[in-house]
JSON list of C-alpha atoms in Angstrom, two decimals:
[
{"chain": "A", "resi": 153, "resn": "MET", "atom": "CA", "xyz": [12.22, 6.36, 23.30]},
{"chain": "A", "resi": 154, "resn": "ASP", "atom": "CA", "xyz": [13.57, 4.29, 20.45]},
{"chain": "A", "resi": 155, "resn": "PRO", "atom": "CA", "xyz": [16.38, 1.94, 21.69]},
{"chain": "A", "resi": 156, "resn": "SER", "atom": "CA", "xyz": [18.54, 2.57, 18.62]},
{"chain": "A", "resi": 157, "resn": "TYR", "atom": "CA", "xyz": [18.36, 6.37, 19.30]},
{"chain": "A", "resi": 158, "resn": "SER", "atom": "CA", "xyz": [19.22, 6.02, 23.01]},
{"chain": "A", "resi": 159, "resn": "VAL", "atom": "CA", "xyz": [22.30, 3.89, 21.95]},
{"chain": "A", "resi": 160, "resn": "VAL", "atom": "CA", "xyz": [23.46, 6.79, 19.72]},
{"chain": "A", "resi": 161, "resn": "GLN", "atom": "CA", "xyz": [22.84, 9.29, 22.50]},
{"chain": "A", "resi": 162, "resn": "ARG", "atom": "CA", "xyz": [24.92, 7.39, 24.94]},
{"chain": "A", "resi": 163, "resn": "LEU", "atom": "CA", "xyz": [27.74, 7.06, 22.47]},
{"chain": "A", "resi": 164, "resn": "PHE", "atom": "CA", "xyz": [27.85, 10.89, 21.80]},
{"chain": "A", "resi": 165, "resn": "SER", "atom": "CA", "xyz": [27.70, 11.48, 25.66]},
{"chain": "A", "resi": 166, "resn": "ALA", "atom": "CA", "xyz": [30.60, 9.05, 26.19]},
{"chain": "A", "resi": 167, "resn": "LEU", "atom": "CA", "xyz": [32.68, 10.70, 23.50]},
{"chain": "A", "resi": 168, "resn": "GLU", "atom": "CA", "xyz": [31.94, 14.24, 24.99]},
{"chain": "A", "resi": 169, "resn": "ARG", "atom": "CA", "xyz": [33.02, 12.97, 28.44]},
{"chain": "A", "resi": 170, "resn": "ALA", "atom": "CA", "xyz": [36.24, 11.66, 27.03]},
{"chain": "A", "resi": 171, "resn": "GLY", "atom": "CA", "xyz": [36.92, 14.99, 25.52]},
{"chain": "A", "resi": 172, "resn": "VAL", "atom": "CA", "xyz": [36.79, 13.72, 21.96]},
{"chain": "A", "resi": 173, "resn": "GLU", "atom": "CA", "xyz": [36.02, 16.65, 19.68]},
{"chain": "A", "resi": 174, "resn": "SER", "atom": "CA", "xyz": [34.51, 15.98, 16.35]},
{"chain": "A", "resi": 175, "resn": "PRO", "atom": "CA", "xyz": [33.86, 18.55, 13.64]},
{"chain": "A", "resi": 176, "resn": "ALA", "atom": "CA", "xyz": [30.28, 19.37, 13.31]},
{"chain": "A", "resi": 177, "resn": "ARG", "atom": "CA", "xyz": [28.79, 17.04, 10.73]},
{"chain": "A", "resi": 178, "resn": "ARG", "atom": "CA", "xyz": [26.04, 18.15, 8.42]},
{"chain": "A", "resi": 179, "resn": "VAL", "atom": "CA", "xyz": [23.23, 16.01, 7.33]},
{"chain": "A", "resi": 180, "resn": "ASP", "atom": "CA", "xyz": [24.16, 15.89, 3.69]},
{"chain": "A", "resi": 181, "resn": "GLU", "atom": "CA", "xyz": [27.21, 13.87, 4.77]},
{"chain": "A", "resi": 182, "resn": "LEU", "atom": "CA", "xyz": [25.06, 10.94, 5.83]},
{"chain": "A", "resi": 183, "resn": "ILE", "atom": "CA", "xyz": [21.88, 10.93, 3.64]},
{"chain": "A", "resi": 184, "resn": "SER", "atom": "CA", "xyz": [20.69, 8.16, 1.41]},
{"chain": "A", "resi": 185, "resn": "ARG", "atom": "CA", "xyz": [20.05, 9.14, -2.12]},
{"chain": "A", "resi": 186, "resn": "PRO", "atom": "CA", "xyz": [17.86, 8.92, -4.04]},
{"chain": "A", "resi": 187, "resn": "VAL", "atom": "CA", "xyz": [14.78, 9.03, -1.90]},
{"chain": "A", "resi": 188, "resn": "VAL", "atom": "CA", "xyz": [12.60, 5.86, -2.43]},
{"chain": "A", "resi": 189, "resn": "SER", "atom": "CA", "xyz": [8.96, 6.77, -2.00]},
{"chain": "A", "resi": 190, "resn": "VAL", "atom": "CA", "xyz": [5.44, 5.69, -2.83]},
{"chain": "A", "resi": 191, "resn": "ALA", "atom": "CA", "xyz": [2.46, 7.64, -4.34]},
{"chain": "A", "resi": 192, "resn": "ARG", "atom": "CA", "xyz": [-0.79, 8.17, -2.35]},
{"chain": "A", "resi": 193, "resn": "THR", "atom": "CA", "xyz": [-2.64, 6.24, -4.99]},
{"chain": "A", "resi": 194, "resn": "GLN", "atom": "CA", "xyz": [-0.58, 2.98, -4.84]},
{"chain": "A", "resi": 195, "resn": "LEU", "atom": "CA", "xyz": [-1.77, -0.05, -2.79]},
{"chain": "A", "resi": 196, "resn": "VAL", "atom": "CA", "xyz": [-0.30, -0.61, 0.61]},
{"chain": "A", "resi": 197, "resn": "ARG", "atom": "CA", "xyz": [0.65, -4.09, -0.75]},
{"chain": "A", "resi": 198, "resn": "ASP", "atom": "CA", "xyz": [2.89, -2.31, -3.25]},
{"chain": "A", "resi": 199, "resn": "ALA", "atom": "CA", "xyz": [4.59, -0.15, -0.62]},
{"chain": "A", "resi": 200, "resn": "VAL", "atom": "CA", "xyz": [5.19, -3.41, 1.66]},
{"chain": "A", "resi": 201, "resn": "ASP", "atom": "CA", "xyz": [6.74, -5.06, -1.44]},
{"chain": "A", "resi": 202, "resn": "LEU", "atom": "CA", "xyz": [9.07, -2.09, -2.00]},
{"chain": "A", "resi": 203, "resn": "MET", "atom": "CA", "xyz": [9.92, -1.82, 1.64]},
{"chain": "A", "resi": 204, "resn": "ARG", "atom": "CA", "xyz": [10.79, -5.51, 1.75]},
{"chain": "A", "resi": 205, "resn": "ARG", "atom": "CA", "xyz": [12.84, -5.41, -1.43]},
{"chain": "A", "resi": 206, "resn": "ARG", "atom": "CA", "xyz": [14.94, -2.38, -0.31]},
{"chain": "A", "resi": 207, "resn": "GLY", "atom": "CA", "xyz": [15.27, -3.24, 3.32]},
{"chain": "A", "resi": 208, "resn": "TYR", "atom": "CA", "xyz": [13.25, -0.23, 4.58]},
{"chain": "A", "resi": 209, "resn": "SER", "atom": "CA", "xyz": [10.72, -0.03, 7.38]},
{"chain": "A", "resi": 210, "resn": "GLN", "atom": "CA", "xyz": [9.07, 3.19, 6.24]},
{"chain": "A", "resi": 211, "resn": "LEU", "atom": "CA", "xyz": [8.74, 5.27, 3.13]},
{"chain": "A", "resi": 212, "resn": "PRO", "atom": "CA", "xyz": [7.73, 8.81, 2.46]},
{"chain": "A", "resi": 213, "resn": "VAL", "atom": "CA", "xyz": [4.60, 9.28, 0.32]},
{"chain": "A", "resi": 214, "resn": "PHE", "atom": "CA", "xyz": [4.95, 11.89, -2.49]},
{"chain": "A", "resi": 215, "resn": "GLU", "atom": "CA", "xyz": [2.51, 13.71, -4.64]},
{"chain": "A", "resi": 216, "resn": "SER", "atom": "CA", "xyz": [3.55, 16.13, -7.30]},
{"chain": "A", "resi": 217, "resn": "GLY", "atom": "CA", "xyz": [7.02, 16.33, -6.16]},
{"chain": "A", "resi": 218, "resn": "ARG", "atom": "CA", "xyz": [6.33, 17.09, -2.42]},
{"chain": "A", "resi": 219, "resn": "CYS", "atom": "CA", "xyz": [6.02, 14.81, 0.68]},
{"chain": "A", "resi": 220, "resn": "VAL", "atom": "CA", "xyz": [2.29, 14.41, 1.72]},
{"chain": "A", "resi": 221, "resn": "GLY", "atom": "CA", "xyz": [2.67, 11.66, 4.18]},
{"chain": "A", "resi": 222, "resn": "SER", "atom": "CA", "xyz": [4.75, 8.56, 5.22]},
{"chain": "A", "resi": 223, "resn": "ILE", "atom": "CA", "xyz": [3.81, 4.82, 5.60]},
{"chain": "A", "resi": 224, "resn": "SER", "atom": "CA", "xyz": [5.66, 2.44, 7.83]},
{"chain": "A", "resi": 225, "resn": "GLU", "atom": "CA", "xyz": [5.59, -1.26, 8.76]},
{"chain": "A", "resi": 226, "resn": "LYS", "atom": "CA", "xyz": [4.50, -0.15, 12.28]},
{"chain": "A", "resi": 227, "resn": "THR", "atom": "CA", "xyz": [1.30, 1.61, 11.04]},
{"chain": "A", "resi": 228, "resn": "ILE", "atom": "CA", "xyz": [0.46, -1.41, 8.87]},
{"chain": "A", "resi": 229, "resn": "LEU", "atom": "CA", "xyz": [1.01, -3.88, 11.69]},
{"chain": "A", "resi": 230, "resn": "ASP", "atom": "CA", "xyz": [-0.88, -1.75, 14.30]},
{"chain": "A", "resi": 231, "resn": "ARG", "atom": "CA", "xyz": [-3.96, -1.86, 12.02]},
{"chain": "A", "resi": 232, "resn": "ALA", "atom": "CA", "xyz": [-3.70, -5.62, 11.82]},
{"chain": "A", "resi": 233, "resn": "ALA", "atom": "CA", "xyz": [-3.19, -5.85, 15.60]},
{"chain": "A", "resi": 234, "resn": "ARG", "atom": "CA", "xyz": [-6.38, -3.80, 16.12]},
{"chain": "A", "resi": 235, "resn": "GLY", "atom": "CA", "xyz": [-8.40, -6.45, 14.38]},
{"chain": "A", "resi": 236, "resn": "GLU", "atom": "CA", "xyz": [-8.34, -5.63, 10.66]},
{"chain": "A", "resi": 237, "resn": "SER", "atom": "CA", "xyz": [-7.15, -8.48, 8.54]},
{"chain": "A", "resi": 238, "resn": "LEU", "atom": "CA", "xyz": [-3.77, -8.05, 7.02]},
{"chain": "A", "resi": 239, "resn": "GLU", "atom": "CA", "xyz": [-5.19, -8.82, 3.65]},
{"chain": "A", "resi": 240, "resn": "SER", "atom": "CA", "xyz": [-7.75, -6.00, 3.90]},
{"chain": "A", "resi": 241, "resn": "VAL", "atom": "CA", "xyz": [-5.00, -3.50, 5.09]},
{"chain": "A", "resi": 242, "resn": "LEU", "atom": "CA", "xyz": [-2.80, -4.53, 2.08]},
{"chain": "A", "resi": 243, "resn": "ALA", "atom": "CA", "xyz": [-5.76, -3.91, -0.27]},
{"chain": "A", "resi": 244, "resn": "LEU", "atom": "CA", "xyz": [-6.05, -0.27, 0.79]},
{"chain": "A", "resi": 245, "resn": "LYS", "atom": "CA", "xyz": [-4.64, 2.67, -0.93]},
{"chain": "A", "resi": 246, "resn": "VAL", "atom": "CA", "xyz": [-1.59, 4.34, 0.71]},
{"chain": "A", "resi": 247, "resn": "ARG", "atom": "CA", "xyz": [-3.46, 7.56, 1.33]},
{"chain": "A", "resi": 248, "resn": "GLU", "atom": "CA", "xyz": [-6.12, 5.74, 3.46]},
{"chain": "A", "resi": 249, "resn": "ILE", "atom": "CA", "xyz": [-3.52, 4.81, 6.14]},
{"chain": "A", "resi": 250, "resn": "MET", "atom": "CA", "xyz": [-0.47, 7.03, 5.70]},
{"chain": "A", "resi": 251, "resn": "ASP", "atom": "CA", "xyz": [0.79, 9.02, 8.53]},
{"chain": "A", "resi": 252, "resn": "SER", "atom": "CA", "xyz": [2.08, 12.50, 8.75]},
{"chain": "A", "resi": 253, "resn": "PRO", "atom": "CA", "xyz": [4.76, 13.78, 6.33]},
{"chain": "A", "resi": 254, "resn": "LEU", "atom": "CA", "xyz": [8.37, 13.35, 7.39]},
{"chain": "A", "resi": 255, "resn": "PRO", "atom": "CA", "xyz": [10.05, 16.77, 8.46]},
{"chain": "A", "resi": 256, "resn": "VAL", "atom": "CA", "xyz": [12.20, 18.49, 5.92]},
{"chain": "A", "resi": 257, "resn": "VAL", "atom": "CA", "xyz": [15.59, 20.10, 6.84]},
{"chain": "A", "resi": 258, "resn": "ASN", "atom": "CA", "xyz": [18.16, 21.88, 4.68]},
{"chain": "A", "resi": 259, "resn": "ASN", "atom": "CA", "xyz": [21.19, 20.07, 3.45]},
{"chain": "A", "resi": 260, "resn": "ASP", "atom": "CA", "xyz": [23.53, 22.01, 5.46]},
{"chain": "A", "resi": 261, "resn": "THR", "atom": "CA", "xyz": [21.74, 21.51, 8.77]},
{"chain": "A", "resi": 262, "resn": "PRO", "atom": "CA", "xyz": [24.05, 20.39, 11.49]},
{"chain": "A", "resi": 263, "resn": "LEU", "atom": "CA", "xyz": [23.54, 16.71, 12.43]},
{"chain": "A", "resi": 264, "resn": "ASP", "atom": "CA", "xyz": [23.23, 17.52, 16.12]},
{"chain": "A", "resi": 265, "resn": "LEU", "atom": "CA", "xyz": [19.98, 19.54, 15.38]},
{"chain": "A", "resi": 266, "resn": "VAL", "atom": "CA", "xyz": [18.43, 16.75, 13.53]},
{"chain": "A", "resi": 267, "resn": "LEU", "atom": "CA", "xyz": [18.92, 14.12, 16.22]},
{"chain": "A", "resi": 268, "resn": "GLY", "atom": "CA", "xyz": [16.05, 15.59, 18.30]},
{"chain": "A", "resi": 269, "resn": "LEU", "atom": "CA", "xyz": [13.78, 15.17, 15.15]},
{"chain": "A", "resi": 270, "resn": "LEU", "atom": "CA", "xyz": [14.73, 11.59, 14.79]},
{"chain": "A", "resi": 271, "resn": "GLN", "atom": "CA", "xyz": [13.37, 10.87, 18.31]},
{"chain": "A", "resi": 272, "resn": "SER", "atom": "CA", "xyz": [9.82, 11.28, 17.21]},
{"chain": "A", "resi": 273, "resn": "ASN", "atom": "CA", "xyz": [10.07, 10.72, 13.45]},
{"chain": "A", "resi": 274, "resn": "TYR", "atom": "CA", "xyz": [11.28, 7.74, 11.28]},
{"chain": "A", "resi": 275, "resn": "GLY", "atom": "CA", "xyz": [13.45, 9.98, 9.33]},
{"chain": "A", "resi": 276, "resn": "VAL", "atom": "CA", "xyz": [13.89, 13.42, 7.96]},
{"chain": "A", "resi": 277, "resn": "LEU", "atom": "CA", "xyz": [13.93, 14.54, 4.30]},
{"chain": "A", "resi": 278, "resn": "VAL", "atom": "CA", "xyz": [16.83, 16.75, 3.15]},
{"chain": "A", "resi": 279, "resn": "SER", "atom": "CA", "xyz": [16.30, 19.59, 0.73]},
{"chain": "A", "resi": 280, "resn": "LYS", "atom": "CA", "xyz": [18.69, 21.69, -1.25]},
{"chain": "A", "resi": 281, "resn": "GLY", "atom": "CA", "xyz": [16.78, 24.70, -2.40]},
{"chain": "A", "resi": 282, "resn": "GLU", "atom": "CA", "xyz": [13.28, 23.56, -3.46]},
{"chain": "A", "resi": 283, "resn": "ASN", "atom": "CA", "xyz": [14.39, 19.91, -4.19]},
{"chain": "A", "resi": 284, "resn": "ILE", "atom": "CA", "xyz": [14.40, 16.88, -1.97]},
{"chain": "A", "resi": 285, "resn": "VAL", "atom": "CA", "xyz": [17.89, 15.35, -2.28]},
{"chain": "A", "resi": 286, "resn": "GLY", "atom": "CA", "xyz": [17.95, 12.69, 0.26]},
{"chain": "A", "resi": 287, "resn": "ILE", "atom": "CA", "xyz": [16.68, 11.17, 3.45]},
{"chain": "A", "resi": 288, "resn": "LEU", "atom": "CA", "xyz": [18.32, 10.53, 6.76]},
{"chain": "A", "resi": 289, "resn": "THR", "atom": "CA", "xyz": [17.01, 7.82, 9.05]},
{"chain": "A", "resi": 290, "resn": "LYS", "atom": "CA", "xyz": [18.09, 6.39, 12.47]},
{"chain": "A", "resi": 291, "resn": "SER", "atom": "CA", "xyz": [19.81, 3.63, 10.71]},
{"chain": "A", "resi": 292, "resn": "ASP", "atom": "CA", "xyz": [21.90, 6.04, 8.72]},
{"chain": "A", "resi": 293, "resn": "ILE", "atom": "CA", "xyz": [23.16, 7.58, 12.01]},
{"chain": "A", "resi": 294, "resn": "LEU", "atom": "CA", "xyz": [24.05, 4.13, 13.37]},
{"chain": "A", "resi": 295, "resn": "LYS", "atom": "CA", "xyz": [26.01, 3.22, 10.31]},
{"chain": "A", "resi": 296, "resn": "THR", "atom": "CA", "xyz": [28.46, 6.06, 11.10]},
{"chain": "A", "resi": 297, "resn": "LYS", "atom": "CA", "xyz": [29.30, 4.43, 14.44]},
{"chain": "A", "resi": 298, "resn": "ARG", "atom": "CA", "xyz": [30.75, 1.21, 13.32]}
]
């Protein structure tokens, strides 16, 4: 389990034990906009540069307006740890190493229902109708608990 998620889970449990009621929050209250993404045809090096500039550890991969995968620092570093040179990994196209697409939830989905998805995913994309309007990550959840 991701340590940051376990911290959030303990915070929510402590608030419930203390009898603190909070109105059901919806994902659209916390999402980051616009969604920063890369294309399947971009180089991994370009994705890493974008992640570094924006302070992200993962990005969704889009093609023709829909999410077809995701790329993360972890995936890139895992390849290097298995013996591939980092230079050769950075020279690959994103499509050659991308992971599964991020799940998509509707913008009015209660936040409580999304917490489970964040246990096994880097983030969730948020849609309104047919359009992706934002992204919700574990760090977005933690920002609300300052």
